[in-house]
Short mmCIF file of C-alpha atoms in Angstrom, two decimals:
data_model
loop_
_atom_site.label_atom_id
_atom_site.label_comp_id
_atom_site.label_asym_id
_atom_site.label_seq_id
_atom_site.Cartn_x
_atom_site.Cartn_y
_atom_site.Cartn_z
CA MET A 11 157.55 -2.72 236.91
CA ALA A 12 156.20 -5.99 237.86
CA ASN A 13 152.73 -6.54 238.79
CA LEU A 14 150.95 -3.42 239.31
CA LEU A 15 148.42 -4.28 241.87
CA PRO A 16 147.43 -7.37 240.16
CA LEU A 17 144.00 -7.59 241.75
CA LEU A 18 142.75 -4.71 239.58
CA LEU A 19 144.53 -5.76 236.35
CA LEU A 20 143.27 -9.71 236.56
CA LEU A 21 139.66 -8.40 237.40
CA LEU A 22 139.63 -6.74 234.04
CA LEU A 23 141.94 -8.51 231.97
CA LEU A 24 139.60 -11.56 232.84
CA LEU A 25 136.68 -10.15 232.54
CA SER A 26 137.82 -9.16 228.90
CA SER A 27 138.14 -13.12 227.78
CA ALA A 28 136.16 -14.58 230.09
CA THR A 29 132.34 -15.89 230.30
CA GLY A 30 129.77 -17.95 232.07
CA MET A 31 126.28 -18.03 234.32
CA GLY A 32 125.63 -19.72 237.15
CA ASP A 33 125.97 -20.53 241.05
CA LYS A 34 129.38 -21.21 242.72
CA GLY A 35 131.82 -20.04 239.75
CA HIS A 36 130.06 -22.22 236.97
CA VAL A 37 130.49 -21.18 233.23
CA SER A 38 127.73 -21.58 230.96
CA ALA A 39 127.14 -20.94 227.57
CA VAL A 40 123.89 -20.52 226.02
CA VAL A 41 123.23 -21.27 222.28
CA ALA A 42 120.48 -19.39 221.28
CA GLU A 43 117.68 -20.08 218.22
CA LYS A 44 119.93 -17.91 215.84
CA GLY A 45 122.79 -19.68 216.61
CA LEU A 46 121.22 -23.20 216.28
CA ALA A 47 120.33 -22.12 212.64
CA PHE A 48 123.86 -21.19 212.28
CA ALA A 49 125.10 -24.55 213.63
CA LYS A 50 122.54 -26.88 211.89
CA ASP A 51 123.61 -24.70 208.16
CA ALA A 52 127.28 -25.49 209.19
CA LEU A 53 126.42 -29.00 209.92
CA ILE A 54 124.53 -29.48 206.75
CA GLY A 55 127.42 -28.08 204.68
CA GLU A 56 130.05 -30.31 206.37
CA ALA A 57 127.78 -33.22 205.99
CA VAL A 58 127.03 -32.52 202.25
CA ARG A 59 131.06 -32.24 201.74
CA SER A 60 131.47 -35.53 203.46
CA LEU A 61 128.91 -37.33 201.52
CA THR A 62 129.93 -36.16 198.16
CA PRO A 63 130.82 -38.49 196.68
CA LEU A 64 129.23 -41.33 198.20
CA ARG A 65 129.54 -44.76 196.38
CA LEU A 66 126.39 -47.50 196.40
CA PRO A 67 126.33 -50.99 195.78
CA GLY A 68 125.61 -52.09 192.00
CA VAL A 69 122.99 -54.21 191.24
CA GLU A 70 122.28 -57.06 188.82
CA LYS A 71 119.06 -58.58 187.52
CA ALA A 72 118.57 -61.61 185.39
CA VAL A 73 115.54 -63.08 183.36
CA ARG A 74 114.34 -65.44 181.18
CA VAL A 75 111.65 -64.01 178.28
CA PRO A 76 109.93 -66.32 175.69
CA PHE A 77 111.44 -66.66 172.54
CA LEU A 78 114.49 -64.22 173.68
CA GLY A 79 116.16 -66.04 176.30
CA ALA A 80 118.26 -64.67 179.26
CA ILE A 81 118.47 -60.92 179.76
CA ARG A 82 120.88 -59.57 182.06
CA VAL A 83 120.73 -55.99 183.30
CA ALA A 84 123.37 -54.56 185.49
CA ALA A 85 124.17 -51.35 187.19
CA SER A 86 127.35 -50.25 188.83
CA ASN A 87 129.77 -47.44 189.83
CA ILE A 88 126.58 -45.76 191.21
CA THR A 89 127.84 -42.67 192.54
CA LEU A 90 126.01 -39.77 194.49
CA PHE A 91 127.89 -36.73 193.24
CA HIS A 92 125.92 -33.38 194.03
CA LEU A 93 123.52 -32.97 197.34
CA ASP A 94 121.53 -29.50 197.21
CA VAL A 95 119.80 -28.70 200.24
CA ARG A 96 117.36 -25.85 200.44
CA ASN A 97 116.87 -23.48 202.88
CA ASP A 98 113.79 -24.98 204.43
CA SER A 99 115.62 -27.32 206.73
CA THR A 100 114.83 -26.61 210.35
CA ILE A 101 116.50 -27.29 213.59
CA HIS A 102 114.36 -28.18 217.22
CA PRO A 103 115.45 -28.76 220.68
CA GLY A 104 113.43 -31.54 221.96
CA ASP A 105 113.17 -32.59 225.63
CA SER A 106 116.90 -34.29 225.73
CA ALA A 107 117.93 -34.24 221.95
CA LEU A 108 118.43 -31.79 218.91
CA VAL A 109 116.00 -32.75 216.07
CA VAL A 110 117.39 -31.75 212.36
CA VAL A 111 115.30 -31.97 209.47
CA ALA A 112 115.84 -31.27 205.98
CA THR A 113 113.35 -31.30 203.24
CA GLY A 114 113.31 -30.87 199.17
CA ILE A 115 116.69 -32.14 198.80
CA ARG A 116 117.72 -32.73 195.41
CA ALA A 117 120.39 -34.74 194.93
CA ASN A 118 122.72 -36.17 191.67
CA LEU A 119 123.80 -39.52 191.17
CA SER A 120 125.49 -41.17 187.95
CA MET A 121 125.83 -44.98 187.42
CA THR A 122 127.44 -47.34 184.75
CA TRP A 123 124.81 -49.93 182.84
CA THR A 124 125.34 -52.83 180.96
CA TYR A 125 122.77 -55.36 179.00
CA SER A 126 123.10 -58.74 177.51
CA TYR A 127 120.99 -61.47 176.02
CA ASP A 128 121.33 -64.69 174.29
CA SER A 129 118.85 -67.04 172.68
CA TRP A 130 118.46 -70.00 170.70
CA LEU A 131 117.30 -67.73 167.59
CA PHE A 132 120.73 -66.11 167.64
CA PRO A 133 124.15 -68.32 167.72
CA ILE A 134 125.94 -65.18 169.70
CA GLU A 135 125.39 -63.14 172.57
CA ILE A 136 123.91 -59.65 172.01
CA SER A 137 125.25 -56.76 174.53
CA ASP A 138 125.11 -53.10 174.83
CA ARG A 139 126.23 -50.33 177.32
CA GLY A 140 126.64 -47.22 178.45
CA THR A 141 126.13 -44.66 181.36
CA ALA A 142 123.09 -42.57 183.15
CA SER A 143 122.42 -39.61 184.81
CA ILE A 144 120.11 -40.10 187.72
CA LEU A 145 118.03 -37.05 189.29
CA VAL A 146 116.70 -37.41 193.27
CA GLN A 147 114.09 -34.87 194.20
CA GLY A 148 111.88 -34.45 197.26
CA MET A 149 114.21 -36.28 199.54
CA GLU A 150 114.06 -35.85 203.06
CA VAL A 151 116.42 -36.24 205.61
CA GLY A 152 115.93 -36.33 209.41
CA ILE A 153 118.25 -36.74 212.47
CA THR A 154 117.74 -36.98 216.48
CA MET A 155 121.05 -36.42 218.58
CA GLU A 156 121.49 -36.70 221.53
CA ILE A 157 124.33 -34.67 223.71
CA LYS A 158 125.26 -36.24 227.08
CA ASN A 159 127.93 -35.23 229.91
CA TYR A 160 130.43 -38.18 229.99
CA ASN A 161 132.74 -38.34 232.76
CA GLY A 162 133.15 -34.45 232.23
CA SER A 163 133.27 -34.34 228.21
CA LEU A 164 130.44 -34.22 225.97
CA SER A 165 129.07 -37.34 224.20
CA LEU A 166 126.98 -36.84 220.68
CA SER A 167 125.05 -39.78 220.08
CA VAL A 168 122.61 -40.30 217.01
CA SER A 169 119.26 -42.03 218.53
CA GLN A 170 117.60 -41.77 215.40
CA CYS A 171 118.31 -41.02 211.37
CA GLY A 172 116.07 -41.76 208.40
CA CYS A 173 116.24 -40.90 204.64
CA TYR A 174 113.42 -40.79 202.31
CA VAL A 175 113.36 -40.40 198.43
CA LYS A 176 109.94 -38.85 196.79
CA ASP A 177 111.10 -39.00 193.26
CA LEU A 178 113.61 -40.52 191.48
CA VAL A 179 114.44 -40.21 187.70
CA ILE A 180 116.95 -42.68 185.41
CA SER A 181 117.74 -40.93 182.14
CA LEU A 182 120.01 -43.16 179.63
CA ASP A 183 123.32 -41.99 177.43
CA GLY A 184 125.19 -44.19 175.01
CA GLY A 185 124.09 -47.05 173.33
CA ALA A 186 120.87 -48.00 172.07
CA SER A 187 119.28 -46.39 175.45
CA TRP A 188 116.40 -45.47 174.47
CA PHE A 189 115.73 -49.23 173.65
CA TYR A 190 116.84 -50.33 177.22
CA GLN A 191 114.85 -47.46 178.66
CA GLY A 192 112.16 -49.63 180.18
CA LEU A 193 114.71 -52.36 181.73
CA ILE A 194 116.86 -49.86 183.19
CA ASN A 195 113.69 -48.05 185.15
CA ALA A 196 113.76 -51.85 186.94
CA PHE A 197 116.70 -50.71 188.97
CA GLU A 198 114.93 -47.36 190.61
CA ASP A 199 113.95 -49.60 193.57
CA HIS A 200 117.28 -50.51 194.12
CA ILE A 201 118.82 -47.04 193.51
CA ARG A 202 116.33 -45.74 195.76
CA ALA A 203 116.45 -48.12 198.96
CA ALA A 204 120.54 -47.48 198.39
CA VAL A 205 120.30 -43.87 198.82
CA GLU A 206 117.99 -43.97 201.68
CA LYS A 207 120.13 -46.86 203.53
CA ALA A 208 123.61 -44.96 202.62
CA ILE A 209 122.88 -41.48 203.58
CA PRO A 210 121.98 -42.29 207.11
CA GLU A 211 124.86 -44.29 207.82
CA ASN A 212 127.19 -42.27 206.75
CA ILE A 213 125.95 -39.41 208.90
CA ILE A 214 125.83 -41.44 211.78
CA ASP A 215 129.37 -42.79 210.76
CA GLY A 216 130.33 -38.91 210.23
CA THR A 217 128.34 -38.08 213.92
CA SER A 218 130.78 -40.46 215.81
CA LYS A 219 133.78 -39.03 214.29
CA LEU A 220 132.36 -35.82 215.94
CA ASP A 221 131.65 -37.51 218.94
CA SER A 222 135.70 -38.01 219.33
CA LEU A 223 136.43 -34.70 218.78
CA LEU A 224 134.25 -33.84 221.55
CA GLN A 225 135.87 -36.38 223.76
CA SER A 226 139.11 -35.31 222.75
CA LEU A 227 138.50 -31.60 224.25
CA PRO A 228 140.55 -30.97 226.85
CA ARG A 229 139.18 -30.69 230.45
CA SER A 230 141.77 -28.27 231.66
CA VAL A 231 143.33 -25.49 230.07
CA ASN A 232 146.77 -23.75 231.17
CA LEU A 233 146.66 -20.00 230.79
CA ASP A 234 150.55 -19.68 231.90
CA ASN A 235 152.78 -21.82 234.35
CA VAL A 236 150.42 -20.42 237.45
CA SER A 237 146.87 -20.87 236.55
CA ALA A 238 144.63 -23.74 234.52
CA LEU A 239 140.89 -23.10 233.89
CA ASN A 240 138.97 -25.94 234.50
CA MET A 241 136.82 -26.84 231.38
CA THR A 242 134.92 -30.15 232.64
CA PHE A 243 131.19 -29.95 232.09
CA VAL A 244 129.44 -30.96 235.05
CA SER A 245 125.80 -31.94 233.98
CA ASP A 246 123.97 -32.68 230.68
CA PRO A 247 122.98 -29.58 228.40
CA GLN A 248 119.78 -27.99 229.46
CA TYR A 249 117.28 -28.01 226.40
CA GLY A 250 114.96 -24.93 226.42
CA ASN A 251 112.57 -24.06 223.45
CA SER A 252 114.67 -22.60 221.17
CA SER A 253 118.25 -22.70 222.97
CA ILE A 254 120.59 -24.79 225.04
CA GLU A 255 122.76 -24.49 227.49
CA PHE A 256 126.28 -25.96 228.24
CA ASP A 257 127.70 -25.55 232.02
CA VAL A 258 131.10 -25.99 232.82
CA ASP A 259 132.98 -26.00 235.85
CA GLY A 260 135.08 -22.69 234.98
CA LEU A 261 136.82 -21.94 237.90
CA PHE A 262 140.49 -21.44 238.31
CA SER A 263 143.05 -23.57 239.77
CA SER A 264 146.92 -23.86 240.15
CA ALA A 265 148.41 -25.19 236.92
CA VAL A 266 149.90 -28.22 238.91
CA ALA A 267 147.01 -28.73 241.25
CA LYS A 268 143.65 -31.22 239.95
CA THR A 269 140.40 -29.47 239.74
CA SER A 270 137.13 -30.72 241.24
CA ASN A 271 133.79 -30.54 239.63
CA LEU A 272 131.20 -28.15 240.96
CA GLN A 273 127.72 -29.59 240.53
CA LYS A 274 125.03 -27.15 240.14
CA HIS A 275 121.09 -27.36 239.01
CA PRO A 276 121.76 -24.58 235.82
CA GLN A 277 118.76 -22.42 234.60
CA LEU A 278 118.27 -21.09 230.96
CA SER A 279 118.10 -17.38 232.39
CA LEU A 280 120.59 -15.76 229.86
CA SER A 281 119.35 -12.55 228.41
CA CYS A 282 121.01 -10.37 225.71
CA GLY A 283 119.25 -7.26 226.42
CA GLY A 284 116.69 -8.25 223.93
CA ALA A 285 119.26 -8.57 221.28
CA SER A 286 119.31 -11.44 218.77
CA LYS A 287 122.45 -13.02 218.88
CA MET A 288 123.80 -16.59 218.42
CA LEU A 289 125.70 -17.56 221.53
CA LEU A 290 125.34 -16.00 224.97
CA LEU A 291 128.44 -16.63 227.21
CA SER A 292 127.90 -15.59 230.76
CA LEU A 293 130.25 -15.92 234.01
CA ASP A 294 129.83 -15.81 237.75
CA GLU A 295 131.93 -13.47 239.93
CA ASP A 296 133.13 -16.35 241.42
CA VAL A 297 135.16 -17.36 238.37
CA PHE A 298 136.98 -14.12 238.92
CA ASN A 299 137.55 -14.32 242.37
CA SER A 300 138.68 -18.06 241.90
CA ALA A 301 141.40 -16.95 239.49
CA LEU A 302 142.30 -13.96 241.61
CA GLU A 303 142.91 -16.81 245.04
CA VAL A 304 145.32 -18.39 242.49
CA TYR A 305 147.56 -16.17 241.52
CA PHE A 306 147.30 -15.00 245.32
CA LYS A 307 148.73 -18.28 246.30
CA ALA A 308 150.96 -18.49 243.88
CA GLY A 309 152.28 -14.98 244.94
CA SER A 310 152.34 -13.22 242.00
CA MET A 311 150.32 -10.11 243.64
CA HIS A 312 153.47 -8.33 244.54
CA TRP A 313 154.74 -5.00 242.91
CA VAL A 314 158.14 -2.82 243.73
CA VAL A 315 157.77 0.93 242.51
CA ASP A 316 160.77 2.64 241.99
CA LYS A 317 159.38 5.51 239.22
CA VAL A 318 156.81 7.42 239.10
CA PRO A 319 155.88 10.13 237.05
CA ASP A 320 156.61 12.87 239.44
CA GLN A 321 160.01 11.19 240.68
CA SER A 322 160.53 13.50 243.24
CA LEU A 323 157.74 11.92 245.45
CA LEU A 324 160.14 8.66 245.78
CA ASN A 325 162.82 10.95 247.69
CA THR A 326 162.51 11.65 251.31
CA ALA A 327 163.15 15.34 250.94
CA SER A 328 159.32 15.21 249.57
CA TRP A 329 158.48 13.94 252.90
CA LYS A 330 159.80 16.15 254.95
CA PHE A 331 157.04 18.00 256.43
CA ILE A 332 154.36 14.70 256.22
CA ILE A 333 156.74 12.42 258.28
CA PRO A 334 159.63 14.60 259.61
CA ARG A 335 161.68 11.93 260.94
CA LEU A 336 161.72 10.39 258.01
CA TYR A 337 163.68 13.21 256.30
CA TRP A 338 166.00 13.68 259.43
CA SER A 339 166.90 10.22 259.64
CA TYR A 340 167.66 9.67 255.70
CA PRO A 341 167.86 13.08 254.37
CA ASN A 342 167.83 13.24 250.32
CA ASP A 343 167.66 9.32 250.32
CA ASN A 344 165.53 7.69 247.48
CA MET A 345 162.68 5.10 248.51
CA LEU A 346 160.91 2.09 246.81
CA LEU A 347 157.32 1.38 247.55
CA ASN A 348 157.35 -2.32 248.47
CA ILE A 349 153.36 -3.65 247.86
CA SER A 350 151.92 -6.88 248.45
CA MET A 351 148.40 -8.07 248.71
CA THR A 352 147.46 -9.46 251.99
CA SER A 353 144.61 -11.38 250.59
CA SER A 354 143.03 -12.42 247.57
CA PRO A 355 140.72 -9.86 246.20
CA VAL A 356 137.28 -9.93 246.02
CA ILE A 357 135.09 -8.86 242.70
CA ARG A 358 131.77 -7.70 242.99
CA ILE A 359 129.42 -7.82 239.58
CA THR A 360 126.26 -5.42 239.55
CA SER A 361 124.36 -4.01 236.59
CA GLU A 362 126.09 -0.97 236.50
CA LYS A 363 129.86 -1.78 237.17
CA ILE A 364 132.48 -4.15 238.37
CA GLY A 365 133.82 -3.68 241.74
CA ALA A 366 137.28 -4.90 243.01
CA THR A 367 138.43 -4.58 246.80
CA THR A 368 141.94 -5.71 247.43
CA ASN A 369 143.83 -5.35 250.73
CA ALA A 370 147.60 -4.59 250.66
CA ASP A 371 150.48 -3.87 252.76
CA LEU A 372 152.45 -0.81 251.41
CA ILE A 373 156.00 -0.90 252.73
CA ILE A 374 158.10 2.28 252.29
CA ASP A 375 162.22 1.28 251.82
CA VAL A 376 164.78 3.70 251.88
CA VAL A 377 167.97 3.41 249.67
CA HIS A 378 170.40 4.23 252.02
CA ALA A 379 174.24 3.86 250.59
CA THR A 380 174.02 0.34 249.38
CA GLU A 381 171.22 -0.68 251.63
CA THR A 382 167.61 -1.37 251.35
CA ILE A 383 166.05 -0.31 254.43
CA PRO A 384 162.45 -0.77 255.36
CA VAL A 385 161.03 1.98 257.79
CA LEU A 386 157.56 1.75 257.63
CA CYS A 387 154.33 -0.33 256.89
CA ILE A 388 150.84 0.97 255.69
CA SER A 389 147.56 -0.80 255.16
CA VAL A 390 145.51 0.00 252.54
CA VAL A 391 142.52 -1.45 251.37
CA VAL A 392 141.65 -0.02 247.80
CA SER A 393 138.02 0.02 246.16
CA ALA A 394 138.24 0.34 242.70
CA SER A 395 135.56 -0.28 239.46
CA GLY A 396 135.35 -0.43 235.73
CA VAL A 397 133.77 -1.42 233.13
CA ALA A 398 134.23 -3.31 230.03
CA GLU A 399 132.96 -3.23 225.87
CA ALA A 400 133.82 -5.07 222.84
CA ALA A 401 134.92 -3.85 219.57
CA GLY A 402 135.83 -6.20 216.67
CA ASN A 403 137.17 -9.81 218.16
CA LYS A 404 138.49 -7.71 221.33
CA VAL A 405 137.13 -6.67 224.78
CA TYR A 406 138.32 -3.55 226.28
CA GLY A 407 138.24 -2.38 229.68
CA SER A 408 138.58 0.50 231.82
CA VAL A 409 139.00 1.28 235.85
CA GLU A 410 138.83 4.02 238.15
CA LEU A 411 139.66 4.69 241.96
CA ASP A 412 136.76 4.78 243.86
CA ASN A 413 137.80 5.19 247.61
CA PHE A 414 140.71 3.96 249.73
CA SER A 415 141.45 3.86 253.54
CA LEU A 416 144.79 3.60 255.52
CA ALA A 417 145.86 2.25 258.75
CA LEU A 418 149.64 2.55 259.91
CA LYS A 419 150.69 -1.24 260.96
CA TRP A 420 154.07 -0.58 261.95
CA SER A 421 157.03 2.15 261.79
CA ASN A 422 160.67 2.87 262.55
CA VAL A 423 160.36 6.26 262.07
CA GLY A 424 157.91 7.34 264.94
CA ASN A 425 154.26 7.56 265.45
CA ILE A 426 152.33 8.93 262.04
CA HIS A 427 148.74 10.40 261.42
CA MET A 428 147.33 8.77 258.53
CA SER A 429 145.30 11.89 257.35
CA LEU A 430 148.57 13.85 256.62
CA ILE A 431 149.75 11.09 253.63
CA GLN A 432 146.62 10.27 252.22
CA GLY A 433 146.76 13.10 249.64
CA VAL A 434 150.33 11.70 248.48
CA ILE A 435 148.96 7.63 248.47
CA ARG A 436 145.55 9.28 246.35
CA VAL A 437 148.13 10.89 244.22
CA PHE A 438 149.98 7.81 243.50
CA LEU A 439 146.68 5.56 242.93
CA ASN A 440 145.38 8.08 240.85
CA THR A 441 148.78 9.06 238.69
CA VAL A 442 150.32 5.54 238.67
CA CYS A 443 148.25 2.56 239.23
CA MET A 444 145.16 3.64 237.51
CA PRO A 445 146.81 4.91 234.27
CA TYR A 446 148.99 1.81 234.27
CA LEU A 447 146.19 -0.44 234.23
CA ASN A 448 143.95 1.41 231.79
CA SER A 449 147.15 1.45 229.35
CA ARG A 450 147.08 -2.56 229.72
CA LEU A 451 143.10 -2.82 229.48
CA GLY A 452 143.51 -0.66 226.76
CA HIS A 453 145.30 -3.05 224.24
CA GLY A 454 142.16 -5.50 224.71
CA VAL A 455 142.30 -8.69 224.83
CA VAL A 456 141.43 -11.01 221.71
CA LEU A 457 138.81 -13.57 222.56
CA PRO A 458 139.77 -17.25 221.69
CA VAL A 459 137.48 -19.11 219.54
CA VAL A 460 137.83 -22.27 217.41
CA HIS A 461 140.02 -21.97 214.48
CA GLY A 462 137.67 -21.94 211.52
CA PHE A 463 134.94 -19.50 213.41
CA THR A 464 135.00 -15.77 213.91
CA LEU A 465 133.04 -13.83 216.57
CA LYS A 466 131.16 -10.84 215.13
CA ASP A 467 129.55 -7.94 216.90
CA VAL A 468 130.63 -9.19 220.37
CA TYR A 469 128.93 -7.12 223.02
CA VAL A 470 129.39 -7.14 226.85
CA LEU A 471 126.56 -7.13 229.39
CA THR A 472 126.60 -6.84 233.27
CA SER A 473 123.84 -7.97 235.77
CA PRO A 474 123.98 -8.74 239.53
CA GLU A 475 126.51 -11.35 239.74
CA LYS A 476 127.54 -12.15 236.73
CA LEU A 477 129.12 -10.90 233.12
CA THR A 478 127.64 -11.68 229.93
CA LEU A 479 128.82 -11.34 226.07
CA CYS A 480 126.48 -11.81 223.07
CA SER A 481 128.24 -12.83 219.85
CA ASP A 482 127.29 -13.39 216.53
CA VAL A 483 129.56 -16.48 214.69
CA THR A 484 130.92 -16.72 211.25
CA PHE A 485 132.42 -19.91 209.69
CA SER A 486 134.67 -20.26 207.14
CA ASN A 487 133.44 -22.86 204.89
CA SER A 488 136.69 -23.68 203.47
CA SER A 489 137.38 -25.35 206.57
CA SER A 490 136.12 -28.70 207.80
CA LEU A 491 135.08 -29.76 211.41
CA ALA A 492 136.93 -32.74 211.38
CA SER A 493 140.14 -31.22 211.04
CA PHE A 494 139.65 -28.22 213.33
CA PRO A 495 142.00 -27.62 216.04
CA ILE A 496 140.39 -27.21 219.73
CA LEU A 497 141.06 -23.81 220.08
#
């Protein structure tokens, strides 16, 4: 059995794995307030991992003290090795940028110190050395990031980034550290300035690497050798009071054809039925229709049926009283049902269901000796509807027949009254087509996610002309954003 009525199969298979919102086949993803908080925590965690350890520049000071002579004090190997970011960090969407502020940060540093002096009172140089631990408290870091559409990809840049150190305590170890504590404290301003300079520089450098990752995102994803999904971003992100919307072309096209950008004016109008979710993904019905059109034009919507639950239906003897001439001409011969779509199926999404309408030609072939002989062609218009639901990281679907109509296109076995064969076609649709579709849809489709992330508690909503997936996201801390595969 090849592609059983692919219109309905594709309808529900696609609805089970796609998302988006918008006019004219436009896919949109809205990161809600809960999702922004999750992204902030993930990015801060990644920033902490990339910032530690962080080597800071050393410093040396030389002063001349009466009677003692020249005194040289140096600090080297200054290393920030631990950062503790509390839970009071915040993220705010601005008019055209994201503002992330982390306060109450604690940091631990280590360094090596040396001390030496010589004087006319002593003929030799006196020196000492040791290590020091540095505690930074009340540090604040703020960053303003701009995300823009650049030639169909996302571009990330930092417009502002700053760091402020409130309190810094240096504790010396080794040597006569108690004696030199006052002199070493002279390095406090240098260490403070070095921390306040190095952290923003490293954050900006890390952001440029993340920008390169975003630029490398594929603009077209081949699903198979027939279709490709256009992943081109069509506009700058839209900032709401507590959310961001990203808009993607989202239409399907031939895998060998170039896709074109659709421009639209998106709105932050997605809802998740009042539930608080991190991620809202919505897909307009035109995206489904574009996928179906690609497969239709590729000639994939064709199915030859040679086995049914009641195999006697595929023998002319069962049609003796329905189409007498068929039986008289080909007594007790086996039959094939040759089904081809005559146009691309049409999907309609409402608040209650997902509907599909398809037009197909049903050609009845008789297997006579070694020949396959077409004997009649019936035009069939089928209306079906389905629902989608999620369980775990999979989305499942089910479909049922709503209605159908028949019209005779041509016949080599005389004139046929459609009312006589309507019952046989209904049995075929209900016992062959619908069960086959539901068995395929019952396996579920795993939702594709970026490596290191997992969708959690996904559920599906339908509304006029669009389907929305609502989900939370979990992140594996052992993963590194810098090394993520794209899909």
